[in-house]
Coordinates of C-alpha atoms in Angstrom, one line a residue:
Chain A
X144 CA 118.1 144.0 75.4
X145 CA 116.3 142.1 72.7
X146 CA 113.0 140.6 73.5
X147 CA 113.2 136.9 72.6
X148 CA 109.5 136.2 71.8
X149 CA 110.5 132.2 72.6
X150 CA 111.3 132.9 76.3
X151 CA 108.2 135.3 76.5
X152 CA 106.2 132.5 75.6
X153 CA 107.7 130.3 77.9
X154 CA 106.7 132.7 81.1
X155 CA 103.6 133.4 80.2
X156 CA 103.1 129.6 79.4
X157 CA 105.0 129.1 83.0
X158 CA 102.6 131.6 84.3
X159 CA 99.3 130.0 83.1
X160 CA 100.1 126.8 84.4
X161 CA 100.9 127.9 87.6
X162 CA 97.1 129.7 87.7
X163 CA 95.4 126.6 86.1
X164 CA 97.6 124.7 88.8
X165 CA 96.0 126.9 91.7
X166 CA 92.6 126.6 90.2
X167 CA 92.8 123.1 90.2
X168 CA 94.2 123.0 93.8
X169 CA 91.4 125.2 95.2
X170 CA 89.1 123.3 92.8
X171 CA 90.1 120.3 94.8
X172 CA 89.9 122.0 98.7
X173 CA 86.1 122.8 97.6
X174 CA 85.4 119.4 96.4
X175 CA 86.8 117.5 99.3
X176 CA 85.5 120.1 101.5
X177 CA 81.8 119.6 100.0
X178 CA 82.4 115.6 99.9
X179 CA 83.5 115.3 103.1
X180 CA 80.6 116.9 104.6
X181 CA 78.2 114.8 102.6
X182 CA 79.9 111.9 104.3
X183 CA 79.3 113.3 107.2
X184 CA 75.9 114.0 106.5
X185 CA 75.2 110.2 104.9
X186 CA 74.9 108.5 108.3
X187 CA 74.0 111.5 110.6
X188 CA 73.1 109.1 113.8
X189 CA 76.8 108.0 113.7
X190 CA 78.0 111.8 113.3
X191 CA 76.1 113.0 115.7
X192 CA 77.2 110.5 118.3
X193 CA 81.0 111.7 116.8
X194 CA 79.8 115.4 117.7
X195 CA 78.3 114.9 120.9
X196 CA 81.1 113.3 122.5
X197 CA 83.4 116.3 120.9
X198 CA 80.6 118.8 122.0
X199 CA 80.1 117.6 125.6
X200 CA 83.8 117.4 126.0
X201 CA 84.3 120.8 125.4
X202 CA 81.5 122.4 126.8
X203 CA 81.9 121.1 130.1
X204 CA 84.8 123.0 130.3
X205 CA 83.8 125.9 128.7
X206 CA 80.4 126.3 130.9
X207 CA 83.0 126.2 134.3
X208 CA 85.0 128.8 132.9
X209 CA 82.7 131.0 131.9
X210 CA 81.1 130.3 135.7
X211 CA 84.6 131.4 136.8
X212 CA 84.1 134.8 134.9
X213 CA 81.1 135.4 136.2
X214 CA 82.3 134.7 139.6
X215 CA 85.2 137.1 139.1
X216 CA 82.8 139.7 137.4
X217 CA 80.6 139.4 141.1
X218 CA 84.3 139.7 143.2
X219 CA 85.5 142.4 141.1
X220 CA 82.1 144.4 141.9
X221 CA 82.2 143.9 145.6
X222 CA 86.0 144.7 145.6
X223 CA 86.6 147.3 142.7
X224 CA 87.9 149.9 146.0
X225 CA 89.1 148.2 148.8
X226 CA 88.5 150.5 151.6
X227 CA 90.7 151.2 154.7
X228 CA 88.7 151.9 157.8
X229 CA 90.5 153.7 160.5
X230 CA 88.9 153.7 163.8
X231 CA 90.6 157.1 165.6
X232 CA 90.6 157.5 169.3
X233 CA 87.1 158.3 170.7
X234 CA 88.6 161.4 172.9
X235 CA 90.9 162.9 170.0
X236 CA 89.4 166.0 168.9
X237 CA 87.4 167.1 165.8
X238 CA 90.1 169.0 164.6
X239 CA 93.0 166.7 165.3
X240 CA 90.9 164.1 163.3
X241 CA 90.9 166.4 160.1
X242 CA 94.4 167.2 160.1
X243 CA 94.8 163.7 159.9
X244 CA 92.3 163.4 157.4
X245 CA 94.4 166.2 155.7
X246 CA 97.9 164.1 156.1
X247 CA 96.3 161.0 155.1
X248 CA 95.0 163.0 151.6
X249 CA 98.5 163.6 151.0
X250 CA 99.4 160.3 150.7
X251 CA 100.8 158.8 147.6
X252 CA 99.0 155.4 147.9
X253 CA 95.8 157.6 149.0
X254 CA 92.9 158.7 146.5
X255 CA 90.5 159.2 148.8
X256 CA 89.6 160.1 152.6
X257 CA 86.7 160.4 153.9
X258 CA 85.4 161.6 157.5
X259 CA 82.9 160.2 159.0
X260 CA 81.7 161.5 162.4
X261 CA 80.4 160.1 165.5
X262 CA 77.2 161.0 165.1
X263 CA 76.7 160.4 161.7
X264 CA 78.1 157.3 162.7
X265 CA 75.2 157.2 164.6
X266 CA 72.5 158.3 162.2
X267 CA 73.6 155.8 159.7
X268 CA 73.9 152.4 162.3
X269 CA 70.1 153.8 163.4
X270 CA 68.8 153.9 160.3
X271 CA 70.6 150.7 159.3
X272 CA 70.8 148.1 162.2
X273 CA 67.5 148.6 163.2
X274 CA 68.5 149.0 166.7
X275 CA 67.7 152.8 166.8
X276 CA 65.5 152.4 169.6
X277 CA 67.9 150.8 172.3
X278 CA 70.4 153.2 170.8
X279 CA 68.6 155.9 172.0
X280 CA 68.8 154.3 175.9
X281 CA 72.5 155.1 175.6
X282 CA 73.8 157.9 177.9
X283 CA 76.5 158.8 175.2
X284 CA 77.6 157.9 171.5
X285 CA 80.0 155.1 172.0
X286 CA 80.9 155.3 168.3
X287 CA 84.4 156.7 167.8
X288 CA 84.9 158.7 164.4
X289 CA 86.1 157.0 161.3
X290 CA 88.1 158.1 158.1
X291 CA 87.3 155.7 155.3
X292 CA 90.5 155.2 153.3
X293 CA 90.1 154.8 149.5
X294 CA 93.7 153.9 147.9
X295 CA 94.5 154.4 144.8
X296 CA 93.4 151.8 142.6
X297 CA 97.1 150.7 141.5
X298 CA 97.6 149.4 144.9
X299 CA 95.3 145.9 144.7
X300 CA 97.5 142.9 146.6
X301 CA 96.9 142.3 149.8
X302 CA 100.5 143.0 150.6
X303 CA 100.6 146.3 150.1
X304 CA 96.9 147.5 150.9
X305 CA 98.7 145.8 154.6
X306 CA 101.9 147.6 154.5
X307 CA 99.1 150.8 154.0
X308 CA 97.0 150.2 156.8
X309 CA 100.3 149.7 158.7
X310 CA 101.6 152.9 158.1
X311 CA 98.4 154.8 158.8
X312 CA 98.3 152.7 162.1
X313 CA 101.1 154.1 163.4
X314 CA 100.0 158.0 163.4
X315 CA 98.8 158.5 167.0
X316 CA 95.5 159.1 167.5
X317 CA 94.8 156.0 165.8
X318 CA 93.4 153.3 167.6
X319 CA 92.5 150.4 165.0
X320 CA 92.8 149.7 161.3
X321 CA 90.4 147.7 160.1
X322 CA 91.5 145.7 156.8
X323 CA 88.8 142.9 155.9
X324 CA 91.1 141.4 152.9
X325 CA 90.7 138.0 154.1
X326 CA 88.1 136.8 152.3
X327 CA 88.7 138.7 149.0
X328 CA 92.4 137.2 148.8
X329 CA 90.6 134.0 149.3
X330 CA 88.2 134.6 146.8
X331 CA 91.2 135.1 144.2
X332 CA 93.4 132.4 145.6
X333 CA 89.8 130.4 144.7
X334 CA 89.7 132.3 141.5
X335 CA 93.3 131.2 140.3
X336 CA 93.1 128.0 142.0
X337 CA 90.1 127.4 139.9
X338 CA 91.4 128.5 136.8
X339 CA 94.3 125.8 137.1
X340 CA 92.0 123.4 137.5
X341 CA 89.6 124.5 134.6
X342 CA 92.9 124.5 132.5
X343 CA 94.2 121.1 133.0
X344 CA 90.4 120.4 133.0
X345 CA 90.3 121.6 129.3
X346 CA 93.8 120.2 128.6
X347 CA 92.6 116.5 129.2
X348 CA 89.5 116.8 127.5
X349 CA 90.9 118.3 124.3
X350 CA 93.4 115.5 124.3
X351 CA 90.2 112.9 124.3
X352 CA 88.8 115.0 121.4
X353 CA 91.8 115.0 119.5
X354 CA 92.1 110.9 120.1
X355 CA 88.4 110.2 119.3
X356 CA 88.4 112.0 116.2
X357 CA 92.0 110.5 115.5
X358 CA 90.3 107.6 115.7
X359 CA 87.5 108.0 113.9
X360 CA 89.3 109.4 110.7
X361 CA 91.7 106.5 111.2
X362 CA 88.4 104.2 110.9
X363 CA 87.5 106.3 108.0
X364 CA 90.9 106.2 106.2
X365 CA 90.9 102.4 107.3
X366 CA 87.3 101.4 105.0
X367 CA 88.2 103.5 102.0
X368 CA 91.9 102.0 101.7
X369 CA 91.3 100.8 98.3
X370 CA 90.4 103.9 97.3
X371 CA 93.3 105.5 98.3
X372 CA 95.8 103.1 96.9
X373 CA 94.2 103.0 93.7
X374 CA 93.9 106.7 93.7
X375 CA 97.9 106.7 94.7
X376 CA 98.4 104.2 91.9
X377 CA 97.5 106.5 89.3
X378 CA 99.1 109.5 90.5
X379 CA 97.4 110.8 93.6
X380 CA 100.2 112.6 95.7
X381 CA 99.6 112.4 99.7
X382 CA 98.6 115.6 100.0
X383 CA 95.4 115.0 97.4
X384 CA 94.7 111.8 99.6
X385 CA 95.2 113.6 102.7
X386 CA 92.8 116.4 102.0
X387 CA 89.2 114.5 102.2
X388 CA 90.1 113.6 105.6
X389 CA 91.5 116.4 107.2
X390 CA 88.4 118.4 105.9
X391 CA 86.3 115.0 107.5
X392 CA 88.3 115.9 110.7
X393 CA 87.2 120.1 110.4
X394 CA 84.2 119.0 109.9
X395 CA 83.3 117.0 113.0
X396 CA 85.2 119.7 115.1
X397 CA 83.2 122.5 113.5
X398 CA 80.0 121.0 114.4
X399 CA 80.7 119.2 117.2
X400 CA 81.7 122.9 118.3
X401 CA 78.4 124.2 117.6
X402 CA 76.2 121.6 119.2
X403 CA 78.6 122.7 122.1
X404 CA 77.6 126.4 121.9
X405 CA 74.0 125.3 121.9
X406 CA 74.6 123.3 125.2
X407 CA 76.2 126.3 126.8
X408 CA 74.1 128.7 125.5
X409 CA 71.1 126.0 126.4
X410 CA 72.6 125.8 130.3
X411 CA 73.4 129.7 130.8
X412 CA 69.6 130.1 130.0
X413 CA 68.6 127.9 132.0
X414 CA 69.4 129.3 134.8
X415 CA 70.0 132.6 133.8
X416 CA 66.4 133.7 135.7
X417 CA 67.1 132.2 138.9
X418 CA 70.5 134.0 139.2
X419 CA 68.8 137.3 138.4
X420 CA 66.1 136.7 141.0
X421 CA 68.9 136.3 143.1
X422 CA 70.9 138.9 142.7
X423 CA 67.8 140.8 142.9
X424 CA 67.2 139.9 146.1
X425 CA 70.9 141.2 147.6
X426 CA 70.2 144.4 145.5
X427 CA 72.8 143.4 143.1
X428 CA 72.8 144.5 139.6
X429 CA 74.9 141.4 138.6
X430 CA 73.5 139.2 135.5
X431 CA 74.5 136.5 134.4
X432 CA 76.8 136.7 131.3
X433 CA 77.1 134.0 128.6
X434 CA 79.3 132.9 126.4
X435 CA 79.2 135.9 124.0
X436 CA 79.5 136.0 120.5
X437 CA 83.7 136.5 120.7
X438 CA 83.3 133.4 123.0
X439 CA 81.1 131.6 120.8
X440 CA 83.5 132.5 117.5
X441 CA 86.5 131.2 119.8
X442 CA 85.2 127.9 120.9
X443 CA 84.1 126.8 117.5
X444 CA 87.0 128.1 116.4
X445 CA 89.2 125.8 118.9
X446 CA 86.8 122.7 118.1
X447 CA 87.8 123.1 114.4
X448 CA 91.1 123.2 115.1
X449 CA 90.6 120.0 117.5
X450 CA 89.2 118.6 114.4
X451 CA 91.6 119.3 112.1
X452 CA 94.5 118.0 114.3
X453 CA 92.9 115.2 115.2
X454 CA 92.6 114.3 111.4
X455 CA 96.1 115.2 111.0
X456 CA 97.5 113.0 113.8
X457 CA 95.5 110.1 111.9
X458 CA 96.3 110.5 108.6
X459 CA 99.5 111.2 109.4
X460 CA 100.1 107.9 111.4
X461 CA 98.0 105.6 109.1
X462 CA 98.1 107.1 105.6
X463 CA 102.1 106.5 104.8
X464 CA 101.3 103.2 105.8
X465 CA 98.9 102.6 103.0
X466 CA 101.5 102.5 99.9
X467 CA 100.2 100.4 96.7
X468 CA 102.1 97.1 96.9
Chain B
X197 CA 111.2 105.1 77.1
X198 CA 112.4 102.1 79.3
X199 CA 116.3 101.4 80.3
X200 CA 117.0 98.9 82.9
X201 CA 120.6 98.8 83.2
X202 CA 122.2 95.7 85.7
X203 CA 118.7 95.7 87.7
X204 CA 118.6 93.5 90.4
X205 CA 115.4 93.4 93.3
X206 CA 116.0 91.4 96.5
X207 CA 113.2 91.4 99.1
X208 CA 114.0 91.1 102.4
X209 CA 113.2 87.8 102.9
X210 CA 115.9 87.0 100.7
X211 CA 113.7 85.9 97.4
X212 CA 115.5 87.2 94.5
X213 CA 113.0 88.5 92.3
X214 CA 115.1 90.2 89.5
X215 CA 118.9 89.3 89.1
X216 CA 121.0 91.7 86.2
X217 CA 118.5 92.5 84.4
X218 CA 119.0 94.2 81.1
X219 CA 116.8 95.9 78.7
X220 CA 115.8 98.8 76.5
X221 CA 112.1 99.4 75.1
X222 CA 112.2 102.2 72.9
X223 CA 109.6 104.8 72.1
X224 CA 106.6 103.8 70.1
X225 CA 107.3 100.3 70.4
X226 CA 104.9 97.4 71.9
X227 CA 106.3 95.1 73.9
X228 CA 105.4 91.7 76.1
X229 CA 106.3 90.5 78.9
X230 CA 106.3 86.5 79.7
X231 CA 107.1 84.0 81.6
X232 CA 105.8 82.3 84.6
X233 CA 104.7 83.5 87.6
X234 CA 107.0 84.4 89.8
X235 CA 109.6 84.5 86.8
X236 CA 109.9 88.8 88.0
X237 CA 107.2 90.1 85.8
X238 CA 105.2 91.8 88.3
X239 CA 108.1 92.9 90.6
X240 CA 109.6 94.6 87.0
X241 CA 106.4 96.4 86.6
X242 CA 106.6 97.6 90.0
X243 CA 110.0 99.1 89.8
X244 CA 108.8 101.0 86.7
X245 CA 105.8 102.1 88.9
X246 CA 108.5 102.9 91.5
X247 CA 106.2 100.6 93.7
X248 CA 109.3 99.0 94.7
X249 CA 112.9 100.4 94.2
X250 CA 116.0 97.9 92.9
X251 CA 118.4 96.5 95.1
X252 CA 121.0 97.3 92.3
X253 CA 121.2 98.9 89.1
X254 CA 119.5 102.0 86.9
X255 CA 115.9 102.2 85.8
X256 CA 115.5 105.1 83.8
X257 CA 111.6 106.1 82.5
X258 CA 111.5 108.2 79.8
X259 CA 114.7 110.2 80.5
X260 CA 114.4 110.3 84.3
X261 CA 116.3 108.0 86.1
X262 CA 114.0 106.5 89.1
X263 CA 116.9 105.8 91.3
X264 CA 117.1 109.6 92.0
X265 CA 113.5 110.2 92.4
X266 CA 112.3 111.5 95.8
X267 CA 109.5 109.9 97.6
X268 CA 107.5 113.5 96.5
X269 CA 108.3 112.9 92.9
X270 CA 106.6 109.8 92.4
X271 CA 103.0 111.2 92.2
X272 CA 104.4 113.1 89.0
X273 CA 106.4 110.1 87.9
X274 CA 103.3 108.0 88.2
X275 CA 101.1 110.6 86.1
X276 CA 103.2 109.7 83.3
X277 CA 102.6 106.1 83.1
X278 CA 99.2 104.5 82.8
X279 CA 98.5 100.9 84.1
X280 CA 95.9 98.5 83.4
X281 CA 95.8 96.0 85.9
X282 CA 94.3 92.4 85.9
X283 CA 91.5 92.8 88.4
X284 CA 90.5 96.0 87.0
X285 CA 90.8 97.8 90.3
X286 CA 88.2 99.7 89.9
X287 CA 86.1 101.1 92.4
X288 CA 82.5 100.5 93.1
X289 CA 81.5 103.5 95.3
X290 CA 81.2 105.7 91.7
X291 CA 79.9 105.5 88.5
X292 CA 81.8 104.4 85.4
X293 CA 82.7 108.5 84.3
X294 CA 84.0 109.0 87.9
X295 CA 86.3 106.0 87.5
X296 CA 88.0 107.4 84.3
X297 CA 88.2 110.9 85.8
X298 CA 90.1 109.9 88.7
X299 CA 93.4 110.8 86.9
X300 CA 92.4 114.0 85.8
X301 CA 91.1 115.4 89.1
X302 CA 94.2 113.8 90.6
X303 CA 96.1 116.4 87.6
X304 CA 93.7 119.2 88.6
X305 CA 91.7 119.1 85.0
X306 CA 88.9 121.8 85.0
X307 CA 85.8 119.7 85.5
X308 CA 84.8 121.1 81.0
X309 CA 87.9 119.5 80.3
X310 CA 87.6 116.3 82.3
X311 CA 84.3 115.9 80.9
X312 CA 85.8 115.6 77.8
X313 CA 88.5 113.5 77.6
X314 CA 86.6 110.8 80.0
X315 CA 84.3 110.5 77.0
X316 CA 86.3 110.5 74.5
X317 CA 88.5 107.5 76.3
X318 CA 84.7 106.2 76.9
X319 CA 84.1 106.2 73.3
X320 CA 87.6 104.8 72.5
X321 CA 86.6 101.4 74.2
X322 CA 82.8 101.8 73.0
X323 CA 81.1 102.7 76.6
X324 CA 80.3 105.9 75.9
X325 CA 76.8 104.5 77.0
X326 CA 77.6 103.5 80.3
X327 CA 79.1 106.3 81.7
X328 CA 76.3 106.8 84.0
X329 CA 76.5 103.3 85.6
X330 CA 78.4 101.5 88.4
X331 CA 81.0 99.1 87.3
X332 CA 79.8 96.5 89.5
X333 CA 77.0 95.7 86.9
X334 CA 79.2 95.6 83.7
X335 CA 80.8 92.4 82.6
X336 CA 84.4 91.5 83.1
X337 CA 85.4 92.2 79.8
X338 CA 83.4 96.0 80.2
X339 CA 85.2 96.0 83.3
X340 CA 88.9 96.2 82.1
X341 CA 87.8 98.0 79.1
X342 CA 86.7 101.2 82.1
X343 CA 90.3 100.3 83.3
X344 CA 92.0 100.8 80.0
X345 CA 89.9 104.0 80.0
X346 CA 91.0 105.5 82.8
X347 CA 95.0 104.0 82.2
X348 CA 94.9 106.2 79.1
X349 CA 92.5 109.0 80.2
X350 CA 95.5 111.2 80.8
X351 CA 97.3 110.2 77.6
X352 CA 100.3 109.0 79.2
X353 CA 103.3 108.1 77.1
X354 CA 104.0 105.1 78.5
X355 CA 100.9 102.4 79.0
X356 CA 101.4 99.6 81.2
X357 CA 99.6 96.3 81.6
X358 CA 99.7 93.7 83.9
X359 CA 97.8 90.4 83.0
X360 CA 95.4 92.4 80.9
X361 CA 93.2 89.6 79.6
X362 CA 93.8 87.0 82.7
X363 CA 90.2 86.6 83.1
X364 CA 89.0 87.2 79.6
X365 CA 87.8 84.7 76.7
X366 CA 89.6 84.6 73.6
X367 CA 87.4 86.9 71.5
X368 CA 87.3 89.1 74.0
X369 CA 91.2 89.3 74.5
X370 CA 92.1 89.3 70.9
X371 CA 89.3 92.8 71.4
X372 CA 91.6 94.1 74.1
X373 CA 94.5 93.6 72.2
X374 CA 93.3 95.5 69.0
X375 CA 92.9 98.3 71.4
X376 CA 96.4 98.2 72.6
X377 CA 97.4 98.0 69.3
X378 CA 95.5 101.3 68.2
X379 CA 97.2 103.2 71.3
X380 CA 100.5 101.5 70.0
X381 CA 99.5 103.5 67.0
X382 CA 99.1 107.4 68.1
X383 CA 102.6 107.0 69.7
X384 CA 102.3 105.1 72.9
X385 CA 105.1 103.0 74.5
X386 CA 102.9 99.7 75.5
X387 CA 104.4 96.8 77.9
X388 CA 101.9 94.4 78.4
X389 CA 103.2 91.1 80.9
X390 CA 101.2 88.3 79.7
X391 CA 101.6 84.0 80.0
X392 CA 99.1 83.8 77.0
X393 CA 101.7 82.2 74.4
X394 CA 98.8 82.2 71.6
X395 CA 97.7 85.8 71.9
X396 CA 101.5 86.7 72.0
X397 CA 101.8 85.0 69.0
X398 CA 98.9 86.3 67.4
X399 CA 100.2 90.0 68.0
X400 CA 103.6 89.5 66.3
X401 CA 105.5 91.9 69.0
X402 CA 109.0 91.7 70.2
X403 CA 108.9 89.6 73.2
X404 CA 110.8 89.7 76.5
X405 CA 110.8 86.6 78.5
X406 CA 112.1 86.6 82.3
X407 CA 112.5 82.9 83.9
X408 CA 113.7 83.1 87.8
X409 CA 114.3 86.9 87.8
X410 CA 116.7 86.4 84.6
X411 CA 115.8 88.0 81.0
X412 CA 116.5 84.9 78.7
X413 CA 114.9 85.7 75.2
X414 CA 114.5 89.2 73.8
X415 CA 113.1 89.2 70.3
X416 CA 110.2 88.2 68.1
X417 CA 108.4 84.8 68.3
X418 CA 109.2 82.6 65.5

């Protein structure tokens, strides 16, 4: 194949333009980016009203779900094992109660059993309830032995920690089963029931974000109208008038999202002492955990976006309808 | 450069603006527009602008026939066309340099090269020394001469001018004019729309002459 120098030209002439093209078009995304901001910054008591009412709308719901996490941090804690207690018959004997102990072991759902005598039983409610004295009035030890049942940690629902405890109280030397899973299937009824909330919590107030930043690019696009039909007149395609405004829109998001990172942040700390002192005082190691620097990225990363769609949904409404006439 | 074949514009409310309208402006040539208002001189301009579309017929700009244009072509379409309107339209939120270079950012110039053709169109009306300044402060005259700046900034093939000298004194017109004339020159297509029978006849240019959306003279004055 000959090489027609003519067509080389052309693609390298093609090519070149294309490049200048996408200079020019990043050229542009800096400069509205940069002038967009400087807006912002020109009246900063009326952009920082704008990013307060985006920041306090979404930190309100950020700071309950991060509360939620904490609270489900605390249940998770208390609850990583739930444990089976199984109260045996006080006259079975020692060794009937470790063949049990034995059978139980073998258990699929089981991971652990563990025996606890009468009168370490005993020793342990002395040393704990404080009653040790009147204890010792007693003629006899009217504490029956116990296995402690650890399932495996696959079995979590209180449906089938139940059908467990059902089937280990029907060996016979069993008297009781003792299953406290009411309050931690409250707790995560609570848990979920709270997240729902949270959610349409967070749903409704990004929706007022999105509409007061709407509006406030529409105001925007609204007072520089001459601008753009002028700047249409002579060439300007939509997306070149578009861009200032969707960056104006980022903007406002973006920052709006950090003042809202500073509020959280600013709340967490708060109180942050008060919860340790707390916790300290039912021997918990709990702390308080913030927002976190993967949390922190995410919400400013969800106010820009806000932002940005906001701008869209102005621009897009009220833009076409500014055409040169 | 400018076919209108059978062109007719009907607004909705019925007011027809153009009615048949047949014309040809070749290349080079330098052309005006009369007749009086509300004779279809604006609403012409604006199909040419593809501000407005026809009811009926062909405009065709320069080989590309506007009736096939998509809505995203018209940015391009309006790159090739510069336009000098009567109230300048210019805006006051940037200096004078900013004004010209509005077309060339709009092309995606480098910001060397914009720099260089504002002020060379700068020097072409003589405000090279104002380019620092907002237009607010220069004089109506200085005003339109920023607007002719920026119209031919991007050396567009086709220059457009609606009621250039409106608001402008003689002296000054007859100024404007030579400029037009010196584009006219180096190769541009001019269409200027003007009612000022005495500068028209001054300039010694083929004429077109609308009267209720119909073209009834097309030739030289006499």
């Amino acid at each position: 194949m000959s090489k027609d120098p003519q067509s080389l030209r052309g693609a390298v002439q093609a090519k070149t333009k294309f490049r200048d093209k996408f200079t020019a078009w990043q050229l542009h995304h800096r400069q509205s980016a940069r002038e967009s901001l400087g807006r912002i910054l020109q009246s900063p008591l009326a952009s920082l009203m704008t990013c307060l009412v985006v920041a306090i709308a979404l930190a309100l719901p950020t700071t309950l779900l991060v509360a939620l996490n904490n609270l489900q941090i605390l249940g998770d804690s208390w609850d990583a094992n739930p444990k089976i207690s199984v109260f045996i018959n006080v006259r079975a004997r020692e060794e009937a109660v470790r063949q049990l102990q034995k059978d139980l072991q073998a258990f699929a759902e089981i991971n652990d059993v563990e025996y606890i005598s009468p009168e370490q039983a005993l020793q342990e409610f002395q040393a704990m309830s404080g009653f040790g004295e009147i204890l010792g009035f007693l003629d006899e030890n009217p504490l029956p032995p116990t296995l402690v049942v650890t399932p495996v940690s696959s079995i979590v629902e209180p449906a089938s920690l139940k059908t467990l405890a059902m089937k280990i109280g029907e060996k016979p030397i069993v008297d009781t089963v003792d299953l406290d899973m009411d309050w931690v299937r409250r707790l995560q009824e609570l848990m979920v029931l709270g997240r729902k909330i949270v959610t349409a919590l967070a749903g409704l107030l990004s929706l007022g974000v999105l509409l007061s930043l709407g509006n406030t690019i529409r105001l925007a696009i609204e007072s520089r109208k001459e601008e753009i039909i002028i700047t249409k007149l002579v060439g300007g395609s939509n997306g070149f008038v578009r861009r200032p405004f969707l960056y104006s829109g980022a903007w406002y998001g973006f920052l709006g999202g950090v003042v809202a990172c500073i509020l959280v942040f600013a709340g967490f700390s708060s109180i942050k002492g008060t919860v340790a002192n707390l916790a300290a005082a039912y021997q918990s190691q709990f702390f308080l955990q913030g927002l976190g620097f993967s949390g922190n990225l995410g919400l400013l990363a969800v106010s820009t976006i806000l932002g940005l769609m906001g701008a869209w949904l102005a621009v897009g409404r009220h833009l076409s309808e500014i055409e040169p006439r | 450069m400018i076919e209108f074949s059978n062109v007719s514009k009907r607004y909705p409310t019925g007011h027809e603006a153009l009615s048949r309208v047949n014309l040809n402006v070749g290349e080079d040539e330098m052309v005006f527009l009369t007749g009086h208002s509300g004779a279809g001189k604006s609403t012409l301009m604006k199909l040419i602008m593809l501000m407005e579309r026809p009811s009926a017929g062909q405009v065709v700009i320069g080989g590309r026939n506007l009736n096939r244009m998509r809505a995203g072509q018209i940015p391009l379409h309006r790159r090739q066309v510069g336009v000098v309107f009567q109230n300048h339209q210019l805006l006051f939120d940037r200096n004078v340099f900013e004004n010209v270079a509005l077309p060339l950012r709009i092309a995606g110039y480098g910001s060397r090269e914009i720099a260089r053709r504002v002020r060379a169109a700068l020097d072409k009306v003589s405000l090279l020394d104002r380019e620092k300044v907002n237009p607010i402060t220069l004089s109506g005259g200085e005003q339109q001469r920023v607007g002719i700046a920026r119209a031919v900034v991007n050396k567009p093939p086709l220059l457009l001018a609606d009621e250039p000298t409106g608001n402008l004194d003689p002296e000054l017109s007859a100024e404007i004019m030579k400029l037009f004339r010196q584009f006219n020159e180096v190769g541009v297509t001019i269409l200027i729309a003007s009612h000022d029978v005495e500068l028209i006849r001054a300039m010694d240019c083929r004429v077109l002459s609308l009267s209720q959306g119909q073209l009834v003279y097309d030739g030289f004055l006499v």
